[in-house]
Amino acid sequence: MKILVTGADGQLGRCLQDRLRMTAHDGLALNRSQLDITDRQSVEAAVVRFRPDVIVNAAAYTAVDRAESEPEVVRRINAEAVGYLAEAANKVGALLVQVSTDYVFDGRTIRPYRESDPVNPLNVYGASKLAGEECAAGANRYFVVRAAWLFSEYGNNFLKSMLKLADGRETLQVVVDQIGTPTYAGDLAVSIIRLAEAEAASGIYNYSGGRACSWFEFSQAIFACLGKLRPEWRLPEVLPVTAAEYSSVASRPAYTVLDDAKLRACLPQSTGDWELAIESLMPVLAE
Ligand SMILES: NC(=O)c1ccc[n+]([C@@H]2O[C@H](COP(=O)([O-])OP(=O)(O)OC[C@H]3O[C@@H](n4cnc5c(N)ncnc54)[C@H](OP(=O)(O)O)[C@@H]3O)[C@@H](O)[C@H]2O)c1
């Protein structure tokens, strides 16, 4: 299959490129300077030129706190541009894979969210991604893959922030009352490629990166893994704080575990394993 990846320099974009190289697919990955997805004509031209079977949109505005101060920019990238990709996909008969987020939910529940559960984003980023889901549905064939708490060896993410802060800090405060599922972007990339290969029906699919936990537990797992690898390092003590005490610019949902039963029905091995992923990334990241 011919697979076009947008947002090629992001965490997911880079993981998709790595995983696509291990397949027989003909991949074309374009970063923001090669294809700005908010430029409708450029999107159409790139898609008509390459004639992909699948377009995976890994481009997004992902700075959740900054998004609060520039909602129009966020909406153009996370929603309007997805509409341009859907139009272009329809021109060449391609499948559009749009990646979305657990932040479409308000987190006021106690059981994992199903695809059909009511949405109610609490912040500008979540609202823009929800609008993006609606724009993706303009494609004749589409998957919206919802994922949460992405990390990888690339870009900026929670795992890499923890490793940076590990150096020289006595203590570290981490939010304990937000529960979700860390997701290794490499695991997500594999499932996106497999889903594109499968004859699945258009619609929304929740992706799960493994065991649900709080940010606090995630940080503890990271430092436990680092401690095993570098016993000589003095690591910070992680102290639990509430989201209210931490007070970030954007509100975030308290509970956004995603039920991935629908995806597992198509791809039985699709659930990721973030614990395994941090173990395998740590030797490289803790150099
Ligand atoms: N990160 C998370 O925790 C998380 C959680 C749930 C869902 N997701 C979703 O997962 C997907 C991948 O996220 P990620 O973590 O890989 O994001 P990322 O690392 O922030 O990468 C996004 C990429 O998109 C590019 N981009 C931004 N605007 C663009 C435009 N107009 N045209 C083309 N490219 C553009 C960015 O380029 P610049 O760097 O130059 O701006 C960046 O390279 C996104 O849809 C995101 O919403 C992420």
Short mmCIF file of C-alpha atoms and ligand atoms in Angstrom, two decimals:
data_model
loop_
_atom_site.label_atom_id
_atom_site.label_comp_id
_atom_site.label_asym_id
_atom_site.label_seq_id
_atom_site.Cartn_x
_atom_site.Cartn_y
_atom_site.Cartn_z
CA MET A 1 0.00 0.00 0.00
CA LYS A 2 1.04 3.61 -0.52
CA ILE A 3 0.88 5.41 2.83
CA LEU A 4 1.21 9.17 3.24
CA VAL A 5 2.16 10.40 6.71
CA THR A 6 1.68 14.07 7.65
CA GLY A 7 3.38 15.69 10.65
CA ALA A 8 6.38 13.45 9.99
CA ASP A 9 8.66 15.17 12.55
CA GLY A 10 6.36 14.62 15.54
CA GLN A 11 6.58 11.69 17.97
CA LEU A 12 4.01 9.59 16.17
CA GLY A 13 5.19 10.72 12.73
CA ARG A 14 8.73 9.55 13.47
CA CYS A 15 7.57 6.26 14.99
CA LEU A 16 5.37 5.65 11.94
CA GLN A 17 8.36 6.20 9.67
CA ASP A 18 10.45 3.74 11.69
CA ARG A 19 7.71 1.09 11.63
CA LEU A 20 6.86 1.63 7.95
CA ARG A 21 10.51 0.96 7.04
CA MET A 22 10.01 -2.54 8.47
CA THR A 23 7.10 -3.23 6.10
CA ALA A 24 6.74 -3.60 2.33
CA HIS A 25 4.52 -0.51 2.19
CA ASP A 26 5.54 2.48 0.09
CA GLY A 27 5.61 5.30 2.66
CA LEU A 28 5.91 9.03 2.05
CA ALA A 29 6.37 11.07 5.22
CA LEU A 30 6.06 14.86 4.97
CA ASN A 31 6.95 17.23 7.77
CA ARG A 32 5.43 20.65 8.33
CA SER A 33 7.85 22.45 5.99
CA GLN A 34 7.12 19.91 3.23
CA LEU A 35 3.35 19.95 3.76
CA ASP A 36 1.48 22.44 5.92
CA ILE A 37 -1.87 20.71 6.35
CA THR A 38 -3.65 24.05 6.83
CA ASP A 39 -2.82 24.90 3.20
CA ARG A 40 -5.75 23.37 1.33
CA GLN A 41 -4.18 23.56 -2.14
CA SER A 42 -0.90 22.05 -0.99
CA VAL A 43 -2.78 19.19 0.68
CA GLU A 44 -4.70 18.45 -2.50
CA ALA A 45 -1.56 18.72 -4.65
CA ALA A 46 0.48 16.40 -2.42
CA VAL A 47 -2.29 13.81 -2.26
CA VAL A 48 -3.06 13.92 -5.99
CA ARG A 49 0.68 13.64 -6.79
CA PHE A 50 1.39 10.63 -4.51
CA ARG A 51 -2.07 8.99 -4.83
CA PRO A 52 -1.85 7.19 -1.48
CA ASP A 53 -4.09 4.30 -0.47
CA VAL A 54 -3.92 5.58 3.10
CA ILE A 55 -3.30 9.01 4.64
CA VAL A 56 -2.23 8.96 8.29
CA ASN A 57 -2.55 12.40 9.84
CA ALA A 58 0.07 12.59 12.57
CA ALA A 59 0.17 16.39 12.37
CA ALA A 60 -1.47 18.28 15.19
CA TYR A 61 -1.24 21.20 17.57
CA THR A 62 -0.50 19.33 20.80
CA ALA A 63 0.53 22.00 23.33
CA VAL A 64 -2.50 21.61 25.61
CA ASP A 65 -1.82 24.62 27.88
CA ARG A 66 -0.68 26.99 25.12
CA ALA A 67 -3.79 26.06 23.11
CA GLU A 68 -5.95 27.99 25.61
CA SER A 69 -4.48 31.29 24.39
CA GLU A 70 -4.72 30.67 20.63
CA PRO A 71 -7.93 28.71 19.96
CA GLU A 72 -8.22 29.86 16.32
CA VAL A 73 -4.76 28.58 15.38
CA VAL A 74 -5.50 25.30 17.16
CA ARG A 75 -8.81 24.88 15.39
CA ARG A 76 -7.27 25.52 11.98
CA ILE A 77 -4.67 22.78 12.50
CA ASN A 78 -6.65 20.22 14.50
CA ALA A 79 -10.00 20.55 12.75
CA GLU A 80 -10.20 22.58 9.51
CA ALA A 81 -7.05 21.00 8.08
CA VAL A 82 -8.45 17.54 8.79
CA GLY A 83 -11.36 18.51 6.54
CA TYR A 84 -8.85 19.31 3.75
CA LEU A 85 -7.26 15.89 4.23
CA ALA A 86 -10.70 14.24 4.08
CA GLU A 87 -11.52 16.09 0.82
CA ALA A 88 -8.19 15.09 -0.68
CA ALA A 89 -8.60 11.48 0.48
CA ASN A 90 -11.97 11.37 -1.30
CA LYS A 91 -10.39 12.70 -4.52
CA VAL A 92 -8.07 9.68 -4.77
CA GLY A 93 -10.19 7.11 -2.91
CA ALA A 94 -7.80 6.94 0.05
CA LEU A 95 -8.53 5.86 3.60
CA LEU A 96 -7.96 8.68 6.13
CA VAL A 97 -6.58 7.78 9.55
CA GLN A 98 -7.02 10.65 12.01
CA VAL A 99 -5.42 10.38 15.44
CA SER A 100 -7.48 11.79 18.27
CA THR A 101 -7.34 12.02 22.03
CA ASP A 102 -8.83 10.92 25.34
CA TYR A 103 -9.27 14.66 26.05
CA VAL A 104 -12.53 14.61 24.07
CA PHE A 105 -14.02 13.28 27.33
CA ASP A 106 -14.66 15.18 30.57
CA GLY A 107 -13.37 12.37 32.80
CA ARG A 108 -16.40 12.36 35.09
CA THR A 109 -16.85 8.59 35.03
CA ILE A 110 -15.51 5.51 36.78
CA ARG A 111 -15.30 2.99 33.97
CA PRO A 112 -13.24 2.97 30.76
CA TYR A 113 -14.75 5.05 27.96
CA ARG A 114 -16.26 3.33 24.96
CA GLU A 115 -16.24 4.94 21.52
CA SER A 116 -19.97 5.68 21.77
CA ASP A 117 -19.83 7.42 25.17
CA PRO A 118 -20.85 11.09 25.26
CA VAL A 119 -18.00 13.54 24.66
CA ASN A 120 -17.49 16.80 26.51
CA PRO A 121 -14.00 18.27 26.17
CA LEU A 122 -12.77 20.43 29.05
CA ASN A 123 -10.14 22.41 27.15
CA VAL A 124 -9.48 24.11 23.80
CA TYR A 125 -7.20 21.31 22.59
CA GLY A 126 -9.83 18.63 23.35
CA ALA A 127 -12.57 20.65 21.63
CA SER A 128 -10.40 21.13 18.55
CA LYS A 129 -9.60 17.41 18.37
CA LEU A 130 -13.30 16.59 18.68
CA ALA A 131 -14.03 18.96 15.79
CA GLY A 132 -11.22 17.17 13.93
CA GLU A 133 -12.98 13.82 14.46
CA GLU A 134 -16.09 15.30 12.86
CA CYS A 135 -14.05 16.63 9.92
CA ALA A 136 -12.38 13.21 9.44
CA ALA A 137 -15.83 11.68 9.14
CA GLY A 138 -16.18 13.68 5.90
CA ALA A 139 -13.90 11.11 4.27
CA ASN A 140 -15.70 8.25 2.55
CA ARG A 141 -13.36 5.84 4.36
CA TYR A 142 -11.85 6.87 7.69
CA PHE A 143 -10.64 5.70 11.06
CA VAL A 144 -10.45 8.00 14.06
CA VAL A 145 -7.99 6.39 16.46
CA ARG A 146 -8.22 7.84 19.97
CA ALA A 147 -5.12 7.54 22.09
CA ALA A 148 -3.83 9.04 25.36
CA TRP A 149 -0.63 10.26 27.05
CA LEU A 150 1.82 9.65 24.18
CA PHE A 151 5.52 9.22 24.86
CA SER A 152 8.45 8.04 22.79
CA GLU A 153 12.17 8.46 22.24
CA TYR A 154 11.34 11.51 20.09
CA GLY A 155 10.20 15.07 20.82
CA ASN A 156 8.95 16.31 24.15
CA ASN A 157 6.93 14.07 26.40
CA PHE A 158 6.41 13.10 30.04
CA LEU A 159 9.00 10.30 30.02
CA LYS A 160 11.71 12.61 28.68
CA SER A 161 10.69 15.40 31.08
CA MET A 162 11.03 13.02 34.04
CA LEU A 163 14.48 11.95 32.88
CA LYS A 164 15.61 15.57 32.54
CA LEU A 165 14.28 16.39 36.01
CA ALA A 166 15.94 13.28 37.49
CA ASP A 167 19.25 15.08 37.41
CA GLY A 168 19.91 17.08 40.54
CA ARG A 169 16.41 17.37 42.02
CA GLU A 170 15.70 16.23 45.58
CA THR A 171 11.94 16.00 45.13
CA LEU A 172 9.44 16.17 42.32
CA GLN A 173 5.71 16.81 42.54
CA VAL A 174 3.55 14.76 40.18
CA VAL A 175 -0.23 14.76 39.77
CA VAL A 176 -1.90 11.81 41.44
CA ASP A 177 -5.59 12.34 40.70
CA GLN A 178 -5.62 12.11 36.90
CA ILE A 179 -5.92 8.55 35.66
CA GLY A 180 -5.21 7.52 32.08
CA THR A 181 -3.09 5.24 29.98
CA PRO A 182 0.45 6.07 28.93
CA THR A 183 0.94 5.09 25.31
CA TYR A 184 4.17 4.35 23.52
CA ALA A 185 3.90 6.05 20.12
CA GLY A 186 5.80 3.11 18.58
CA ASP A 187 3.11 0.66 19.75
CA LEU A 188 0.41 3.02 18.43
CA ALA A 189 2.19 3.30 15.08
CA VAL A 190 2.22 -0.50 14.67
CA SER A 191 -1.51 -0.72 15.39
CA ILE A 192 -2.33 2.13 13.01
CA ILE A 193 -0.49 0.35 10.19
CA ARG A 194 -2.22 -2.96 11.02
CA LEU A 195 -5.61 -1.27 11.20
CA ALA A 196 -5.02 0.30 7.79
CA GLU A 197 -4.18 -3.16 6.44
CA ALA A 198 -7.36 -4.67 7.93
CA GLU A 199 -10.74 -4.41 6.24
CA ALA A 200 -12.25 -2.66 9.24
CA ALA A 201 -15.35 -0.48 9.04
CA SER A 202 -15.02 3.31 9.11
CA GLY A 203 -15.48 4.83 12.54
CA ILE A 204 -13.85 5.60 15.86
CA TYR A 205 -11.45 3.14 17.50
CA ASN A 206 -10.05 3.54 21.00
CA TYR A 207 -6.43 2.55 21.42
CA SER A 208 -5.03 1.47 24.79
CA GLY A 209 -1.34 1.75 25.61
CA GLY A 210 -1.57 -0.79 28.45
CA ARG A 211 -2.33 -0.62 32.18
CA ALA A 212 -4.16 2.47 33.45
CA CYS A 213 -2.39 4.57 36.07
CA SER A 214 -1.98 8.10 37.41
CA TRP A 215 0.79 10.47 36.29
CA PHE A 216 2.27 9.85 39.76
CA GLU A 217 2.36 6.06 39.21
CA PHE A 218 3.74 6.58 35.71
CA SER A 219 6.59 8.67 37.12
CA GLN A 220 7.27 6.07 39.82
CA ALA A 221 7.49 3.35 37.16
CA ILE A 222 9.90 5.52 35.15
CA PHE A 223 12.18 6.12 38.14
CA ALA A 224 12.00 2.45 39.23
CA CYS A 225 13.15 1.46 35.75
CA LEU A 226 15.87 4.12 35.76
CA GLY A 227 17.00 3.10 39.26
CA LYS A 228 17.48 -0.52 38.15
CA LEU A 229 19.56 0.58 35.18
CA ARG A 230 21.57 3.30 36.96
CA PRO A 231 21.76 2.26 40.65
CA GLU A 232 24.56 4.80 41.17
CA TRP A 233 22.27 7.75 40.30
CA ARG A 234 20.56 9.65 43.10
CA LEU A 235 16.94 9.94 41.96
CA PRO A 236 14.38 12.47 43.20
CA GLU A 237 11.68 11.48 45.64
CA VAL A 238 8.33 11.69 43.81
CA LEU A 239 5.64 13.42 45.84
CA PRO A 240 1.95 13.15 44.94
CA VAL A 241 0.01 16.38 44.35
CA THR A 242 -3.55 16.94 43.25
CA ALA A 243 -4.31 18.57 39.90
CA ALA A 244 -5.83 21.48 41.84
CA GLU A 245 -2.57 21.98 43.76
CA TYR A 246 -0.51 21.70 40.57
CA SER A 247 -2.80 24.15 38.77
CA SER A 248 -2.04 24.05 35.04
CA VAL A 249 -3.44 26.56 32.53
CA ALA A 250 -5.83 24.11 30.81
CA SER A 251 -8.29 21.93 32.73
CA ARG A 252 -7.67 18.24 32.23
CA PRO A 253 -10.07 15.34 32.75
CA ALA A 254 -9.61 13.24 35.90
CA TYR A 255 -10.24 9.83 34.34
CA THR A 256 -9.78 9.00 30.66
CA VAL A 257 -9.06 5.29 30.43
CA LEU A 258 -10.11 4.11 26.97
CA ASP A 259 -11.87 0.77 26.47
CA ASP A 260 -10.20 -0.79 23.42
CA ALA A 261 -12.50 -3.83 23.03
CA LYS A 262 -13.68 -2.67 19.59
CA LEU A 263 -10.13 -2.40 18.28
CA ARG A 264 -9.15 -5.75 19.81
CA ALA A 265 -12.07 -7.36 17.99
CA CYS A 266 -10.34 -6.35 14.68
CA LEU A 267 -6.73 -6.63 15.87
CA PRO A 268 -6.46 -9.05 18.79
CA GLN A 269 -2.85 -8.05 19.65
CA SER A 270 -3.42 -4.31 19.48
CA THR A 271 -3.13 -3.29 23.16
CA GLY A 272 0.22 -1.64 23.81
CA ASP A 273 2.52 -2.17 26.78
CA TRP A 274 3.98 1.08 28.08
CA GLU A 275 5.83 -0.70 30.90
CA LEU A 276 7.73 -2.85 28.43
CA ALA A 277 8.31 0.21 26.24
CA ILE A 278 9.95 2.28 29.01
CA GLU A 279 12.21 -0.69 29.81
CA SER A 280 13.36 -0.94 26.23
CA LEU A 281 13.75 2.83 25.72
CA MET A 282 15.55 3.50 29.01
CA PRO A 283 19.05 2.27 28.05
CA VAL A 284 19.09 4.72 25.13
CA LEU A 285 17.43 7.63 26.94
CA ALA A 286 19.44 7.31 30.18
CA GLU A 287 22.84 7.67 28.48
N1 LIG B 1 1.10 13.86 22.77
C1 LIG B 1 0.11 13.29 23.45
O1 LIG B 1 0.20 13.08 24.67
C2 LIG B 1 -1.15 12.86 22.74
C3 LIG B 1 -2.18 12.27 23.47
C4 LIG B 1 -3.33 11.84 22.79
C5 LIG B 1 -3.45 12.03 21.43
N2 LIG B 1 -2.43 12.64 20.75
C6 LIG B 1 -2.59 12.83 19.32
O2 LIG B 1 -1.64 12.01 18.67
C7 LIG B 1 -1.21 12.63 17.46
C8 LIG B 1 0.31 12.68 17.42
O3 LIG B 1 0.77 13.41 18.54
P1 LIG B 1 2.32 13.64 18.82
O4 LIG B 1 2.54 13.53 20.29
O5 LIG B 1 3.13 12.81 17.88
O6 LIG B 1 2.44 15.17 18.42
P2 LIG B 1 3.76 16.06 18.24
O7 LIG B 1 4.97 15.30 18.69
O8 LIG B 1 3.46 17.38 18.84
O9 LIG B 1 3.85 16.19 16.65
C9 LIG B 1 2.92 16.90 15.91
C10 LIG B 1 3.61 17.31 14.63
O10 LIG B 1 2.65 18.00 13.84
C11 LIG B 1 3.32 19.08 13.24
N3 LIG B 1 2.40 20.12 12.80
C12 LIG B 1 1.80 21.09 13.53
N4 LIG B 1 1.07 21.88 12.74
C13 LIG B 1 1.21 21.42 11.47
C14 LIG B 1 0.72 21.82 10.23
N5 LIG B 1 -0.07 22.89 10.10
N6 LIG B 1 1.06 21.10 9.14
C15 LIG B 1 1.87 20.04 9.24
N7 LIG B 1 2.39 19.61 10.40
C16 LIG B 1 2.06 20.29 11.51
C17 LIG B 1 4.26 19.58 14.32
O11 LIG B 1 5.26 20.40 13.75
P3 LIG B 1 5.90 21.58 14.62
O12 LIG B 1 6.65 20.90 15.73
O13 LIG B 1 6.76 22.29 13.64
O14 LIG B 1 4.75 22.41 15.14
C18 LIG B 1 4.80 18.26 14.84
O15 LIG B 1 5.91 17.81 14.11
C19 LIG B 1 -1.89 13.99 17.43
O16 LIG B 1 -3.04 13.91 16.65
C20 LIG B 1 -2.27 14.25 18.87
O17 LIG B 1 -3.38 15.10 18.98
C21 LIG B 1 -1.28 13.05 21.37
#
